[in-house]
C-alpha cells in the first residue's frame, strides 16, 4: 500500500490551505511540487520580492507581505496577555516580526487551515507559538506528537504502517497524559490509514516480568485508557518484541489481545520514543513522517530540521488529511 498516493487522492478532492513560515530551499522546492501536483493551496510570508522571484504565479499560491502583521497587534495582545502578563504594543509588534509567530496568528484568524514549520525553526519555537496562540483543542490538556512509518518495496514490512508516540514533545508524561497520547494517536492512525488501531503500551517489562515506577505508570495509563475508550484494542505493559513478533507474543503474553500485531506503539517517555524512531528510520530503513503534532485547536505541524523537500510534501499530505 502506498499511503501517500491515497492521501494525495484525498487531498485533491477538497483542497486545504497550508501556510509555510519558512523560505529555505527545501521549502521552496516542496511548495513547487505541492502546486504542480495540486495537493493544496499554499500561503507564504514574503518579506521582499524573494518568493515571487522563486515561485511562478499560481492561483493556488498566496504571498502575504510581512508588514501585514501590524494589523494583528491588538489580536495578538489579547491572545498573549492574561491577568499576570500584559504584552505591550511595542513587544507585540516585535514578536509578530517572526514569520512563525505571524503565521500562527494568520492560522488563528482563518487565513489557512494548517501551518507547517520546523525545517529551520527548532521544535521549541514551533510549539511555543502553537500552544500560546492556537492552544489545545476543546476539552483537551495534552499536546503530543507521533511519527508515521512506511517501508520501501522489498522490505520485510513493505505492506505495513506503524505509528510511534510520543517521540517529540512530552519528556515524561504521567499516566493520564500517556492515556491521552494513546487515544489521540489511535484516532489519527485510523483517520490517516483506515486501518483498525492495535495499541501497545511499551515497557522494559511484559505483564509483570519486572517491577518499577515506570511500569506502574504504564499500567495506570492502560487502566485509564480502557475506562475512557472501551472499544479501543490495547494491551500492555509489553516489551517491543511481545508487541510486534507473534511467536514471542505467544510465549510472553499468551492471553494478550494484540498477539504480536500492534501498529500503534506508545512509549513511556520521550527518551525511549525519540531513540526508537531514529533507530527505526536509520537502521530499519523506514520512511518517517513527523513529528505530527496532535491535540491543538488547529493543526501546526513540526518538521524535523533534517527533513528533505519530499518529507515536507509528505507532511503536507498528512496535514490535509487530518484537518
PDB file of C-alpha atoms in Angstrom:
ATOM      1  CA  UNK A   1       0.000   0.000   0.000  1.00  0.00           C
ATOM      2  CA  UNK A   2       1.318   3.451  -0.911  1.00  0.00           C
ATOM      3  CA  UNK A   3      -0.321   5.521   1.797  1.00  0.00           C
ATOM      4  CA  UNK A   4       0.879   8.785   0.304  1.00  0.00           C
ATOM      5  CA  UNK A   5      -0.869   8.127  -3.013  1.00  0.00           C
ATOM      6  CA  UNK A   6      -4.088   7.569  -1.097  1.00  0.00           C
ATOM      7  CA  UNK A   7      -3.538  10.731   0.965  1.00  0.00           C
ATOM      8  CA  UNK A   8      -2.823  12.698  -2.227  1.00  0.00           C
ATOM      9  CA  UNK A   9      -6.040  11.495  -3.858  1.00  0.00           C
ATOM     10  CA  UNK A  10      -7.992  12.561  -0.775  1.00  0.00           C
ATOM     11  CA  UNK A  11      -6.212  15.928  -0.597  1.00  0.00           C
ATOM     12  CA  UNK A  12      -7.060  16.802  -4.201  1.00  0.00           C
ATOM     13  CA  UNK A  13     -10.768  16.187  -3.615  1.00  0.00           C
ATOM     14  CA  UNK A  14     -11.007  19.042  -1.117  1.00  0.00           C
ATOM     15  CA  UNK A  15      -8.052  21.417  -1.289  1.00  0.00           C
ATOM     16  CA  UNK A  16      -6.848  22.759   2.046  1.00  0.00           C
ATOM     17  CA  UNK A  17      -4.776  25.884   2.569  1.00  0.00           C
ATOM     18  CA  UNK A  18      -1.338  25.282   4.109  1.00  0.00           C
ATOM     19  CA  UNK A  19       0.831  28.100   5.445  1.00  0.00           C
ATOM     20  CA  UNK A  20       4.632  27.860   5.395  1.00  0.00           C
ATOM     21  CA  UNK A  21       6.536  30.388   7.554  1.00  0.00           C
ATOM     22  CA  UNK A  22       9.960  29.285   6.250  1.00  0.00           C
ATOM     23  CA  UNK A  23      11.540  30.106   2.897  1.00  0.00           C
ATOM     24  CA  UNK A  24      14.638  27.917   2.632  1.00  0.00           C
ATOM     25  CA  UNK A  25      15.484  25.929  -0.495  1.00  0.00           C
ATOM     26  CA  UNK A  26      13.802  22.737   0.742  1.00  0.00           C
ATOM     27  CA  UNK A  27      10.531  24.525   1.478  1.00  0.00           C
ATOM     28  CA  UNK A  28      10.534  26.316  -1.871  1.00  0.00           C
ATOM     29  CA  UNK A  29      11.195  23.018  -3.687  1.00  0.00           C
ATOM     30  CA  UNK A  30       8.368  21.377  -1.727  1.00  0.00           C
ATOM     31  CA  UNK A  31       5.951  24.223  -2.462  1.00  0.00           C
ATOM     32  CA  UNK A  32       6.702  23.990  -6.174  1.00  0.00           C
ATOM     33  CA  UNK A  33       5.888  20.273  -6.035  1.00  0.00           C
ATOM     34  CA  UNK A  34       2.721  20.839  -3.982  1.00  0.00           C
ATOM     35  CA  UNK A  35       1.474  23.395  -6.502  1.00  0.00           C
ATOM     36  CA  UNK A  36       2.474  21.274  -9.502  1.00  0.00           C
ATOM     37  CA  UNK A  37       0.566  18.271  -8.174  1.00  0.00           C
ATOM     38  CA  UNK A  38      -2.347  20.408  -6.928  1.00  0.00           C
ATOM     39  CA  UNK A  39      -2.156  18.895  -3.441  1.00  0.00           C
ATOM     40  CA  UNK A  40      -3.076  22.069  -1.530  1.00  0.00           C
ATOM     41  CA  UNK A  41      -3.347  25.819  -1.684  1.00  0.00           C
ATOM     42  CA  UNK A  42      -0.255  27.493  -0.241  1.00  0.00           C
ATOM     43  CA  UNK A  43       0.277  30.682   1.762  1.00  0.00           C
ATOM     44  CA  UNK A  44       3.782  32.041   2.390  1.00  0.00           C
ATOM     45  CA  UNK A  45       5.172  35.115   4.146  1.00  0.00           C
ATOM     46  CA  UNK A  46       7.010  37.299   1.626  1.00  0.00           C
ATOM     47  CA  UNK A  47       9.417  39.716   3.313  1.00  0.00           C
ATOM     48  CA  UNK A  48      10.636  41.122  -0.002  1.00  0.00           C
ATOM     49  CA  UNK A  49      10.208  40.094  -3.617  1.00  0.00           C
ATOM     50  CA  UNK A  50      12.284  36.988  -2.943  1.00  0.00           C
ATOM     51  CA  UNK A  51       9.497  34.425  -3.114  1.00  0.00           C
ATOM     52  CA  UNK A  52       7.789  35.922  -6.135  1.00  0.00           C
ATOM     53  CA  UNK A  53      11.075  35.545  -7.987  1.00  0.00           C
ATOM     54  CA  UNK A  54      11.379  31.864  -6.941  1.00  0.00           C
ATOM     55  CA  UNK A  55       7.790  30.760  -7.492  1.00  0.00           C
ATOM     56  CA  UNK A  56       5.720  31.147 -10.620  1.00  0.00           C
ATOM     57  CA  UNK A  57       2.313  32.794 -10.474  1.00  0.00           C
ATOM     58  CA  UNK A  58      -0.273  30.228  -9.450  1.00  0.00           C
ATOM     59  CA  UNK A  59      -3.893  30.679  -8.465  1.00  0.00           C
ATOM     60  CA  UNK A  60      -3.285  28.334  -5.522  1.00  0.00           C
ATOM     61  CA  UNK A  61      -0.410  30.435  -4.123  1.00  0.00           C
ATOM     62  CA  UNK A  62      -0.860  33.479  -1.896  1.00  0.00           C
ATOM     63  CA  UNK A  63       2.099  35.590  -0.797  1.00  0.00           C
ATOM     64  CA  UNK A  64       1.379  37.776   2.240  1.00  0.00           C
ATOM     65  CA  UNK A  65       3.549  40.823   2.919  1.00  0.00           C
ATOM     66  CA  UNK A  66       5.123  40.596   6.376  1.00  0.00           C
ATOM     67  CA  UNK A  67       4.092  44.225   7.004  1.00  0.00           C
ATOM     68  CA  UNK A  68       0.520  42.938   7.237  1.00  0.00           C
ATOM     69  CA  UNK A  69       1.444  41.614  10.691  1.00  0.00           C
ATOM     70  CA  UNK A  70       0.875  45.139  12.090  1.00  0.00           C
ATOM     71  CA  UNK A  71      -2.854  44.611  11.548  1.00  0.00           C
ATOM     72  CA  UNK A  72      -2.788  41.785  14.119  1.00  0.00           C
ATOM     73  CA  UNK A  73      -1.218  43.658  17.029  1.00  0.00           C
ATOM     74  CA  UNK A  74      -4.422  44.087  19.059  1.00  0.00           C
ATOM     75  CA  UNK A  75      -5.494  40.484  18.483  1.00  0.00           C
ATOM     76  CA  UNK A  76      -2.042  39.247  19.432  1.00  0.00           C
ATOM     77  CA  UNK A  77      -2.031  41.284  22.659  1.00  0.00           C
ATOM     78  CA  UNK A  78      -5.422  39.779  23.514  1.00  0.00           C
ATOM     79  CA  UNK A  79      -4.188  36.239  22.864  1.00  0.00           C
ATOM     80  CA  UNK A  80      -0.888  36.550  24.704  1.00  0.00           C
ATOM     81  CA  UNK A  81      -1.942  38.699  27.660  1.00  0.00           C
ATOM     82  CA  UNK A  82      -3.569  37.461  30.839  1.00  0.00           C
ATOM     83  CA  UNK A  83      -4.134  38.764  34.358  1.00  0.00           C
ATOM     84  CA  UNK A  84      -0.486  38.346  35.297  1.00  0.00           C
ATOM     85  CA  UNK A  85       1.187  39.029  31.977  1.00  0.00           C
ATOM     86  CA  UNK A  86       0.357  42.005  29.769  1.00  0.00           C
ATOM     87  CA  UNK A  87       2.239  42.430  26.494  1.00  0.00           C
ATOM     88  CA  UNK A  88       2.827  45.997  25.367  1.00  0.00           C
ATOM     89  CA  UNK A  89       2.052  47.062  21.780  1.00  0.00           C
ATOM     90  CA  UNK A  90       5.779  47.543  21.183  1.00  0.00           C
ATOM     91  CA  UNK A  91       6.568  43.997  22.303  1.00  0.00           C
ATOM     92  CA  UNK A  92       3.675  42.617  20.253  1.00  0.00           C
ATOM     93  CA  UNK A  93       4.945  44.367  17.111  1.00  0.00           C
ATOM     94  CA  UNK A  94       8.422  42.977  17.730  1.00  0.00           C
ATOM     95  CA  UNK A  95       7.232  39.396  18.297  1.00  0.00           C
ATOM     96  CA  UNK A  96       4.968  39.482  15.232  1.00  0.00           C
ATOM     97  CA  UNK A  97       8.017  40.190  13.083  1.00  0.00           C
ATOM     98  CA  UNK A  98       8.777  36.485  13.419  1.00  0.00           C
ATOM     99  CA  UNK A  99       7.178  34.661  10.454  1.00  0.00           C
ATOM    100  CA  UNK A 100       6.479  31.737  12.796  1.00  0.00           C
ATOM    101  CA  UNK A 101       4.503  33.910  15.208  1.00  0.00           C
ATOM    102  CA  UNK A 102       2.762  35.799  12.401  1.00  0.00           C
ATOM    103  CA  UNK A 103       1.817  32.515  10.714  1.00  0.00           C
ATOM    104  CA  UNK A 104       0.154  31.184  13.852  1.00  0.00           C
ATOM    105  CA  UNK A 105      -1.875  34.399  14.102  1.00  0.00           C
ATOM    106  CA  UNK A 106      -2.897  34.015  10.455  1.00  0.00           C
ATOM    107  CA  UNK A 107      -3.971  30.442  11.201  1.00  0.00           C
ATOM    108  CA  UNK A 108      -5.946  31.569  14.240  1.00  0.00           C
ATOM    109  CA  UNK A 109      -7.735  34.174  12.098  1.00  0.00           C
ATOM    110  CA  UNK A 110      -8.606  31.537   9.442  1.00  0.00           C
ATOM    111  CA  UNK A 111      -6.252  32.635   6.659  1.00  0.00           C
ATOM    112  CA  UNK A 112      -5.147  28.983   6.419  1.00  0.00           C
ATOM    113  CA  UNK A 113      -6.170  25.502   7.546  1.00  0.00           C
ATOM    114  CA  UNK A 114      -2.759  24.466   8.926  1.00  0.00           C
ATOM    115  CA  UNK A 115       0.811  25.673   9.473  1.00  0.00           C
ATOM    116  CA  UNK A 116       3.837  23.519   8.629  1.00  0.00           C
ATOM    117  CA  UNK A 117       7.233  24.585  10.001  1.00  0.00           C
ATOM    118  CA  UNK A 118      10.389  23.227  11.579  1.00  0.00           C
ATOM    119  CA  UNK A 119      12.834  22.810   8.689  1.00  0.00           C
ATOM    120  CA  UNK A 120      14.651  25.866  10.106  1.00  0.00           C
ATOM    121  CA  UNK A 121      12.844  26.645  13.355  1.00  0.00           C
ATOM    122  CA  UNK A 122      13.613  24.417  16.362  1.00  0.00           C
ATOM    123  CA  UNK A 123      10.728  22.403  17.790  1.00  0.00           C
ATOM    124  CA  UNK A 124      10.645  24.632  20.870  1.00  0.00           C
ATOM    125  CA  UNK A 125       9.908  27.705  18.726  1.00  0.00           C
ATOM    126  CA  UNK A 126       7.223  25.960  16.688  1.00  0.00           C
ATOM    127  CA  UNK A 127       5.452  24.545  19.732  1.00  0.00           C
ATOM    128  CA  UNK A 128       5.767  27.681  21.852  1.00  0.00           C
ATOM    129  CA  UNK A 129       3.861  29.650  19.235  1.00  0.00           C
ATOM    130  CA  UNK A 130       1.393  26.861  18.525  1.00  0.00           C
ATOM    131  CA  UNK A 131       0.473  26.339  22.178  1.00  0.00           C
ATOM    132  CA  UNK A 132       0.405  30.009  23.197  1.00  0.00           C
ATOM    133  CA  UNK A 133      -1.503  31.271  20.122  1.00  0.00           C
ATOM    134  CA  UNK A 134      -3.558  28.322  18.860  1.00  0.00           C
ATOM    135  CA  UNK A 135      -3.885  26.423  22.138  1.00  0.00           C
ATOM    136  CA  UNK A 136      -5.147  22.905  22.841  1.00  0.00           C
ATOM    137  CA  UNK A 137      -8.337  21.562  21.305  1.00  0.00           C
ATOM    138  CA  UNK A 138     -11.583  21.742  23.286  1.00  0.00           C
ATOM    139  CA  UNK A 139     -11.652  19.603  26.454  1.00  0.00           C
ATOM    140  CA  UNK A 140      -8.035  18.542  25.892  1.00  0.00           C
ATOM    141  CA  UNK A 141      -4.969  19.256  28.035  1.00  0.00           C
ATOM    142  CA  UNK A 142      -2.343  17.229  26.167  1.00  0.00           C
ATOM    143  CA  UNK A 143      -0.480  18.359  23.065  1.00  0.00           C
ATOM    144  CA  UNK A 144       1.679  15.492  21.819  1.00  0.00           C
ATOM    145  CA  UNK A 145       3.083  14.053  18.595  1.00  0.00           C
ATOM    146  CA  UNK A 146       3.507  10.864  16.623  1.00  0.00           C
ATOM    147  CA  UNK A 147       5.556   9.538  13.703  1.00  0.00           C
ATOM    148  CA  UNK A 148       4.093   7.630  10.770  1.00  0.00           C
ATOM    149  CA  UNK A 149       6.355   4.893   9.361  1.00  0.00           C
ATOM    150  CA  UNK A 150       6.215   3.290   5.931  1.00  0.00           C
ATOM    151  CA  UNK A 151       8.718   0.950   4.284  1.00  0.00           C
ATOM    152  CA  UNK A 152      10.149   0.665   0.746  1.00  0.00           C
ATOM    153  CA  UNK A 153       9.411  -2.120  -1.714  1.00  0.00           C
ATOM    154  CA  UNK A 154      11.344  -5.283  -0.928  1.00  0.00           C
ATOM    155  CA  UNK A 155      11.386  -4.564   2.801  1.00  0.00           C
ATOM    156  CA  UNK A 156      10.016  -7.272   5.096  1.00  0.00           C
ATOM    157  CA  UNK A 157       7.321  -4.822   6.252  1.00  0.00           C
ATOM    158  CA  UNK A 158       6.589  -3.072   2.952  1.00  0.00           C
ATOM    159  CA  UNK A 159       2.833  -3.696   3.303  1.00  0.00           C
ATOM    160  CA  UNK A 160       2.599  -2.397   6.863  1.00  0.00           C
ATOM    161  CA  UNK A 161       2.301   1.007   8.505  1.00  0.00           C
ATOM    162  CA  UNK A 162       3.080   1.919  12.092  1.00  0.00           C
ATOM    163  CA  UNK A 163       2.950   4.943  14.349  1.00  0.00           C
ATOM    164  CA  UNK A 164       5.098   5.757  17.391  1.00  0.00           C
ATOM    165  CA  UNK A 165       4.102   8.247  20.117  1.00  0.00           C
ATOM    166  CA  UNK A 166       5.175  10.455  21.748  1.00  0.00           C
ATOM    167  CA  UNK A 167       8.597  10.937  20.176  1.00  0.00           C
ATOM    168  CA  UNK A 168       8.807  14.711  20.051  1.00  0.00           C
ATOM    169  CA  UNK A 169       7.095  16.742  22.771  1.00  0.00           C
ATOM    170  CA  UNK A 170       6.397  15.473  26.323  1.00  0.00           C
ATOM    171  CA  UNK A 171       9.551  14.334  28.159  1.00  0.00           C
ATOM    172  CA  UNK A 172       7.885  12.238  30.870  1.00  0.00           C
ATOM    173  CA  UNK A 173       4.084  12.042  30.571  1.00  0.00           C
ATOM    174  CA  UNK A 174       2.152  10.921  33.623  1.00  0.00           C
ATOM    175  CA  UNK A 175      -0.420   8.133  33.320  1.00  0.00           C
ATOM    176  CA  UNK A 176      -3.253  10.476  32.374  1.00  0.00           C
ATOM    177  CA  UNK A 177      -1.255  12.139  29.637  1.00  0.00           C
ATOM    178  CA  UNK A 178       0.028   8.784  28.408  1.00  0.00           C
ATOM    179  CA  UNK A 179      -3.596   7.736  28.036  1.00  0.00           C
ATOM    180  CA  UNK A 180      -4.370  10.967  26.132  1.00  0.00           C
ATOM    181  CA  UNK A 181      -1.456  10.249  23.807  1.00  0.00           C
ATOM    182  CA  UNK A 182      -2.654   6.705  23.131  1.00  0.00           C
ATOM    183  CA  UNK A 183      -6.253   7.696  22.388  1.00  0.00           C
ATOM    184  CA  UNK A 184      -5.285  10.650  20.168  1.00  0.00           C
ATOM    185  CA  UNK A 185      -2.697   8.620  18.251  1.00  0.00           C
ATOM    186  CA  UNK A 186      -5.042   5.682  17.670  1.00  0.00           C
ATOM    187  CA  UNK A 187      -7.745   8.017  16.357  1.00  0.00           C
ATOM    188  CA  UNK A 188      -5.328   9.754  13.959  1.00  0.00           C
ATOM    189  CA  UNK A 189      -3.817   6.458  12.800  1.00  0.00           C
ATOM    190  CA  UNK A 190      -7.271   5.257  11.759  1.00  0.00           C
ATOM    191  CA  UNK A 191      -8.055   8.623  10.147  1.00  0.00           C
ATOM    192  CA  UNK A 192      -4.892   8.538   8.030  1.00  0.00           C
ATOM    193  CA  UNK A 193      -4.776   4.863   7.104  1.00  0.00           C
ATOM    194  CA  UNK A 194      -8.285   3.499   7.500  1.00  0.00           C
ATOM    195  CA  UNK A 195      -6.752   0.606   9.472  1.00  0.00           C
ATOM    196  CA  UNK A 196      -8.028  -0.535  12.867  1.00  0.00           C
ATOM    197  CA  UNK A 197      -5.551   0.605  15.529  1.00  0.00           C
ATOM    198  CA  UNK A 198      -3.986  -2.013  17.795  1.00  0.00           C
ATOM    199  CA  UNK A 199      -2.296  -0.146  20.604  1.00  0.00           C
ATOM    200  CA  UNK A 200       0.711  -1.463  22.516  1.00  0.00           C
ATOM    201  CA  UNK A 201       1.832   0.340  25.687  1.00  0.00           C
ATOM    202  CA  UNK A 202       5.568  -0.360  25.657  1.00  0.00           C
ATOM    203  CA  UNK A 203       7.888  -1.015  28.585  1.00  0.00           C
ATOM    204  CA  UNK A 204      11.025  -2.925  29.570  1.00  0.00           C
ATOM    205  CA  UNK A 205       8.623  -5.455  31.110  1.00  0.00           C
ATOM    206  CA  UNK A 206       5.893  -7.759  29.765  1.00  0.00           C
ATOM    207  CA  UNK A 207       2.941  -8.436  32.033  1.00  0.00           C
ATOM    208  CA  UNK A 208       4.799  -8.214  35.315  1.00  0.00           C
ATOM    209  CA  UNK A 209       8.141  -9.700  34.282  1.00  0.00           C
ATOM    210  CA  UNK A 210       9.782  -6.750  36.062  1.00  0.00           C
ATOM    211  CA  UNK A 211       8.760  -4.044  38.524  1.00  0.00           C
ATOM    212  CA  UNK A 212       9.304  -0.304  38.782  1.00  0.00           C
ATOM    213  CA  UNK A 213       7.670   3.120  38.830  1.00  0.00           C
ATOM    214  CA  UNK A 214       7.703   3.373  35.032  1.00  0.00           C
ATOM    215  CA  UNK A 215       5.820   0.067  34.772  1.00  0.00           C
ATOM    216  CA  UNK A 216       3.283   1.227  37.349  1.00  0.00           C
ATOM    217  CA  UNK A 217       2.721   4.378  35.299  1.00  0.00           C
ATOM    218  CA  UNK A 218       2.164   2.390  32.101  1.00  0.00           C
ATOM    219  CA  UNK A 219      -0.317   0.062  33.779  1.00  0.00           C
ATOM    220  CA  UNK A 220      -2.225   3.000  35.230  1.00  0.00           C
ATOM    221  CA  UNK A 221      -2.339   4.573  31.741  1.00  0.00           C
ATOM    222  CA  UNK A 222      -3.799   1.337  30.353  1.00  0.00           C
ATOM    223  CA  UNK A 223      -6.447   1.269  33.077  1.00  0.00           C
ATOM    224  CA  UNK A 224      -7.428   4.883  32.336  1.00  0.00           C
ATOM    225  CA  UNK A 225      -7.487   4.254  28.591  1.00  0.00           C
ATOM    226  CA  UNK A 226      -9.739   1.215  28.849  1.00  0.00           C
ATOM    227  CA  UNK A 227     -12.120   3.166  31.063  1.00  0.00           C
ATOM    228  CA  UNK A 228     -12.215   6.118  28.639  1.00  0.00           C
ATOM    229  CA  UNK A 229     -12.461   4.110  25.428  1.00  0.00           C
ATOM    230  CA  UNK A 230     -13.777   0.586  25.878  1.00  0.00           C
ATOM    231  CA  UNK A 231     -13.767  -0.123  22.137  1.00  0.00           C
ATOM    232  CA  UNK A 232     -10.054   0.631  21.647  1.00  0.00           C
ATOM    233  CA  UNK A 233      -7.958  -2.519  21.250  1.00  0.00           C
ATOM    234  CA  UNK A 234      -4.954  -2.039  23.539  1.00  0.00           C
ATOM    235  CA  UNK A 235      -2.599  -4.088  25.678  1.00  0.00           C
ATOM    236  CA  UNK A 236       0.392  -3.689  27.962  1.00  0.00           C
ATOM    237  CA  UNK A 237       2.729  -3.422  29.596  1.00  0.00           C
ATOM    238  CA  UNK A 238       4.638  -5.037  26.729  1.00  0.00           C
ATOM    239  CA  UNK A 239       8.228  -5.268  25.590  1.00  0.00           C
ATOM    240  CA  UNK A 240       8.550  -4.396  21.921  1.00  0.00           C
ATOM    241  CA  UNK A 241       9.089  -7.986  20.775  1.00  0.00           C
ATOM    242  CA  UNK A 242       5.965  -9.142  22.635  1.00  0.00           C
ATOM    243  CA  UNK A 243       4.000  -6.392  20.885  1.00  0.00           C
ATOM    244  CA  UNK A 244       5.445  -6.953  17.416  1.00  0.00           C
ATOM    245  CA  UNK A 245       6.525 -10.590  16.935  1.00  0.00           C
ATOM    246  CA  UNK A 246       3.649 -13.152  17.010  1.00  0.00           C
ATOM    247  CA  UNK A 247       5.850 -16.068  18.130  1.00  0.00           C
ATOM    248  CA  UNK A 248       7.288 -14.034  21.014  1.00  0.00           C
ATOM    249  CA  UNK A 249       3.800 -12.820  21.944  1.00  0.00           C
ATOM    250  CA  UNK A 250       2.616 -16.451  22.244  1.00  0.00           C
ATOM    251  CA  UNK A 251       5.368 -17.169  24.764  1.00  0.00           C
ATOM    252  CA  UNK A 252       5.432 -13.929  26.731  1.00  0.00           C
ATOM    253  CA  UNK A 253       1.790 -12.871  26.543  1.00  0.00           C
ATOM    254  CA  UNK A 254      -0.348 -15.879  25.533  1.00  0.00           C
ATOM    255  CA  UNK A 255      -3.588 -14.272  26.729  1.00  0.00           C
ATOM    256  CA  UNK A 256      -2.927 -10.927  25.071  1.00  0.00           C
ATOM    257  CA  UNK A 257      -5.420  -9.284  22.705  1.00  0.00           C
ATOM    258  CA  UNK A 258      -2.887  -7.946  20.170  1.00  0.00           C
ATOM    259  CA  UNK A 259      -0.933 -11.194  19.648  1.00  0.00           C
ATOM    260  CA  UNK A 260       2.194  -9.541  18.220  1.00  0.00           C
ATOM    261  CA  UNK A 261       0.299  -7.489  15.657  1.00  0.00           C
ATOM    262  CA  UNK A 262       0.458  -3.976  17.134  1.00  0.00           C
ATOM    263  CA  UNK A 263       0.508  -0.978  14.790  1.00  0.00           C
ATOM    264  CA  UNK A 264       0.308   1.872  17.332  1.00  0.00           C
ATOM    265  CA  UNK A 265       3.247   1.927  19.748  1.00  0.00           C
ATOM    266  CA  UNK A 266       3.031   4.114  22.847  1.00  0.00           C
ATOM    267  CA  UNK A 267       6.372   4.783  24.548  1.00  0.00           C
ATOM    268  CA  UNK A 268       6.599   5.507  28.289  1.00  0.00           C
ATOM    269  CA  UNK A 269       8.759   8.614  27.844  1.00  0.00           C
ATOM    270  CA  UNK A 270      10.408  10.859  25.279  1.00  0.00           C
ATOM    271  CA  UNK A 271      13.846   9.279  25.687  1.00  0.00           C
ATOM    272  CA  UNK A 272      12.704   5.842  24.575  1.00  0.00           C
ATOM    273  CA  UNK A 273      10.357   7.147  21.869  1.00  0.00           C
ATOM    274  CA  UNK A 274      12.821   9.517  20.250  1.00  0.00           C
ATOM    275  CA  UNK A 275      15.660   6.973  20.278  1.00  0.00           C
ATOM    276  CA  UNK A 276      13.410   4.255  18.852  1.00  0.00           C
ATOM    277  CA  UNK A 277      12.086   6.367  15.983  1.00  0.00           C
ATOM    278  CA  UNK A 278      15.585   7.325  14.851  1.00  0.00           C
ATOM    279  CA  UNK A 279      16.747   3.697  15.002  1.00  0.00           C
ATOM    280  CA  UNK A 280      13.680   2.585  13.034  1.00  0.00           C
ATOM    281  CA  UNK A 281      14.423   5.207  10.401  1.00  0.00           C
ATOM    282  CA  UNK A 282      18.228   4.989  10.163  1.00  0.00           C
ATOM    283  CA  UNK A 283      18.850   1.273  10.749  1.00  0.00           C
ATOM    284  CA  UNK A 284      15.426  -0.165   9.996  1.00  0.00           C
ATOM    285  CA  UNK A 285      15.150   1.628   6.656  1.00  0.00           C
ATOM    286  CA  UNK A 286      11.727   3.137   7.363  1.00  0.00           C
ATOM    287  CA  UNK A 287      10.464   6.415   5.972  1.00  0.00           C
ATOM    288  CA  UNK A 288       9.352   8.552   8.921  1.00  0.00           C
ATOM    289  CA  UNK A 289       6.885  11.427   8.648  1.00  0.00           C
ATOM    290  CA  UNK A 290       6.716  13.600  11.731  1.00  0.00           C
ATOM    291  CA  UNK A 291       6.612  14.688  14.387  1.00  0.00           C
ATOM    292  CA  UNK A 292       2.908  15.032  13.558  1.00  0.00           C
ATOM    293  CA  UNK A 293       1.555  17.303  16.279  1.00  0.00           C
ATOM    294  CA  UNK A 294      -1.849  16.430  17.731  1.00  0.00           C
ATOM    295  CA  UNK A 295      -4.135  17.922  20.342  1.00  0.00           C
ATOM    296  CA  UNK A 296      -4.148  21.541  19.097  1.00  0.00           C
ATOM    297  CA  UNK A 297      -7.289  23.518  18.259  1.00  0.00           C
ATOM    298  CA  UNK A 298      -5.897  23.928  14.715  1.00  0.00           C
ATOM    299  CA  UNK A 299      -3.064  21.966  13.098  1.00  0.00           C
ATOM    300  CA  UNK A 300       0.528  23.181  13.435  1.00  0.00           C
ATOM    301  CA  UNK A 301       2.910  20.529  12.091  1.00  0.00           C
ATOM    302  CA  UNK A 302       6.532  20.338  13.229  1.00  0.00           C
ATOM    303  CA  UNK A 303       9.113  19.150  10.700  1.00  0.00           C
ATOM    304  CA  UNK A 304      12.473  17.675  11.608  1.00  0.00           C
ATOM    305  CA  UNK A 305      15.260  20.141  10.834  1.00  0.00           C
ATOM    306  CA  UNK A 306      16.924  17.332   8.879  1.00  0.00           C
ATOM    307  CA  UNK A 307      13.883  16.939   6.620  1.00  0.00           C
ATOM    308  CA  UNK A 308      14.044  16.813   2.819  1.00  0.00           C
ATOM    309  CA  UNK A 309      11.666  18.533   0.398  1.00  0.00           C
ATOM    310  CA  UNK A 310       9.934  15.151  -0.063  1.00  0.00           C
ATOM    311  CA  UNK A 311       9.401  14.965   3.705  1.00  0.00           C
ATOM    312  CA  UNK A 312       7.732  18.385   3.584  1.00  0.00           C
ATOM    313  CA  UNK A 313       5.412  17.253   0.779  1.00  0.00           C
ATOM    314  CA  UNK A 314       4.515  14.137   2.773  1.00  0.00           C
ATOM    315  CA  UNK A 315       3.801  16.196   5.881  1.00  0.00           C
ATOM    316  CA  UNK A 316       1.551  18.411   3.775  1.00  0.00           C
ATOM    317  CA  UNK A 317      -0.405  15.329   2.658  1.00  0.00           C
ATOM    318  CA  UNK A 318      -0.753  14.225   6.282  1.00  0.00           C
ATOM    319  CA  UNK A 319      -1.906  17.679   7.399  1.00  0.00           C
ATOM    320  CA  UNK A 320      -4.500  17.886   4.615  1.00  0.00           C
ATOM    321  CA  UNK A 321      -5.960  14.535   5.678  1.00  0.00           C
ATOM    322  CA  UNK A 322      -6.090  15.335   9.389  1.00  0.00           C
ATOM    323  CA  UNK A 323      -7.886  18.680   9.028  1.00  0.00           C
TER     324      UNK A 323
END
